[in-house]
């Protein structure tokens, strides 16, 4: 209660001095009588800070919108929420389809809400940029967790580029934290660059694997092993227990060959059965161990600052690209230049030079 009051006071102060766009959008929406369709920004911010899930969902929809008015509103909301974000542990989970990510996240999430945590599950789905689908779109996934009042599950944002989707996910993380979620799980499938994007927005990166027939290290990208803070071998149940234990030994041995991480954390390997809810607690304890170590040696904060700087550059790049390609003159000229390239009347380089100078 007291915390909510402080939130509100801080908010009022902020709005008075630095948020003219909020007042503007409120009066505009009043004038247009569109309050219901376009929620009042200030009200939305207050509700988010009070942990209202409906308001949080609405704000995320604004973040994901391409409409310029929505984007302006979303930016105002994020700005107001920012001082209340950051107080969380952000966990990235990756693995091939079928490895058991949603089964694991469900068991893991339930364990955490059982401990009194508030868990938000978001996703970065590279395939959604092509198919407009979503790995979390399937309503049957995480059925129990969906019903948990201390959990919030949001399907992946869609967009034309991984950079755009990643930016929206980062902003969604901020909103979830401002709404009081203290554990943020970002799920992704091991496709393309999505793991790198997720790795650059989380504190702890977990790779889910299956035990194979002694070929565990084959077909796994070196970069992913380097990023992983933990490798968890799932489906360690029934006949699979023995291969899972063997895989654990092999991965542990392999991880020792990698150079020490800046975090000074020695990546760990564990086995679990998400389906039978075994070994899930161990994963959480491992993450707590990581958090203690990296907060003590100050890597935790250092890494978040490093990530923020990285995302500043990424956001500028995204913005420049989107401004360029959405410019109507460029659109027209680009068509023309593409035609000239096809008819061999210009080269890609001189066409690019011409377009960039427009
Ligand atoms: P995702 O595609 O990575 O999200 O994988 P799912 O969580 O949808 O799981 C894929 C299949 O593996 C489902 O049929 C699950 O029931 C099954 N599965 C998940 N975890 C386990 C486990 O720990 N043990 C066993 N035996 N099956 C599991």
Coordinates of N, CA, C and O in Angstrom, one line a residue, residues 6 8 49 54 59 63 95 108 131-132 137 140 145 247 280 293 302 307 332 351:
X6 N 3.7 5.9 -2.8 CA 5.0 6.5 -3.2 C 5.0 6.5 -4.7 O 5.3 7.6 -5.3
X8 N 2.5 6.7 -6.8 CA 1.6 7.7 -7.3 C 2.2 9.1 -7.1 O 2.1 9.9 -8.0
X49 N 1.2 0.7 -12.3 CA 2.0 0.8 -11.1 C 1.3 0.1 -9.9 O 1.9 -0.3 -8.9
X54 N -4.8 -5.9 -16.6 CA -5.5 -5.4 -17.8 C -4.9 -4.2 -18.4 O -4.6 -4.1 -19.6
X59 N -1.2 -1.5 -22.3 CA 0.0 -0.7 -22.5 C 0.9 -1.5 -23.5 O 1.5 -0.9 -24.4
X63 N 2.6 -0.5 -27.1 CA 4.0 -0.7 -27.4 C 4.1 -1.4 -28.7 O 5.0 -1.1 -29.5
X95 N 15.9 -23.2 -26.6 CA 16.0 -24.7 -26.9 C 15.2 -24.9 -28.1 O 14.3 -24.2 -28.5
X108 N 8.4 -24.4 -13.7 CA 9.3 -23.4 -13.1 C 8.5 -22.2 -12.6 O 8.7 -21.8 -11.4
X131 N 5.6 -15.6 -40.3 CA 4.3 -16.2 -40.4 C 3.3 -15.4 -39.6 O 2.1 -15.7 -39.7
X132 N 3.7 -14.4 -38.9 CA 2.8 -13.6 -38.0 C 2.2 -14.5 -36.9 O 1.2 -14.2 -36.3
X137 N 1.4 -18.3 -28.9 CA 0.1 -18.0 -29.4 C -0.9 -19.1 -29.1 O -2.1 -18.9 -28.9
X140 N -3.2 -23.5 -25.6 CA -3.1 -24.7 -24.7 C -1.8 -24.8 -24.0 O -1.6 -25.6 -23.1
X145 N -0.3 -22.3 -15.5 CA 0.4 -21.0 -15.2 C -0.5 -19.8 -15.7 O -0.6 -18.8 -15.0
X247 N 24.9 -37.3 -20.5 CA 25.0 -36.0 -21.2 C 25.5 -34.9 -20.3 O 26.3 -34.0 -20.7
X280 N 13.5 -29.0 -11.1 CA 13.1 -27.6 -11.4 C 13.6 -26.7 -10.3 O 14.1 -25.6 -10.5
X293 N 26.3 -14.2 -6.5 CA 27.7 -14.0 -7.0 C 27.8 -12.7 -7.8 O 28.7 -11.8 -7.5
X302 N 26.8 -4.0 -13.9 CA 27.6 -3.7 -15.0 C 27.0 -4.2 -16.3 O 26.9 -3.6 -17.3
X307 N 24.1 -3.7 -21.4 CA 23.0 -4.0 -22.3 C 22.2 -2.7 -22.7 O 21.8 -2.6 -23.8
X332 N 9.4 5.8 -53.4 CA 9.3 6.0 -54.9 C 10.6 5.8 -55.6 O 10.7 5.0 -56.6
X351 N 23.4 3.2 -56.7 CA 22.0 3.4 -56.3 C 21.8 3.7 -54.9 O 21.1 4.7 -54.5

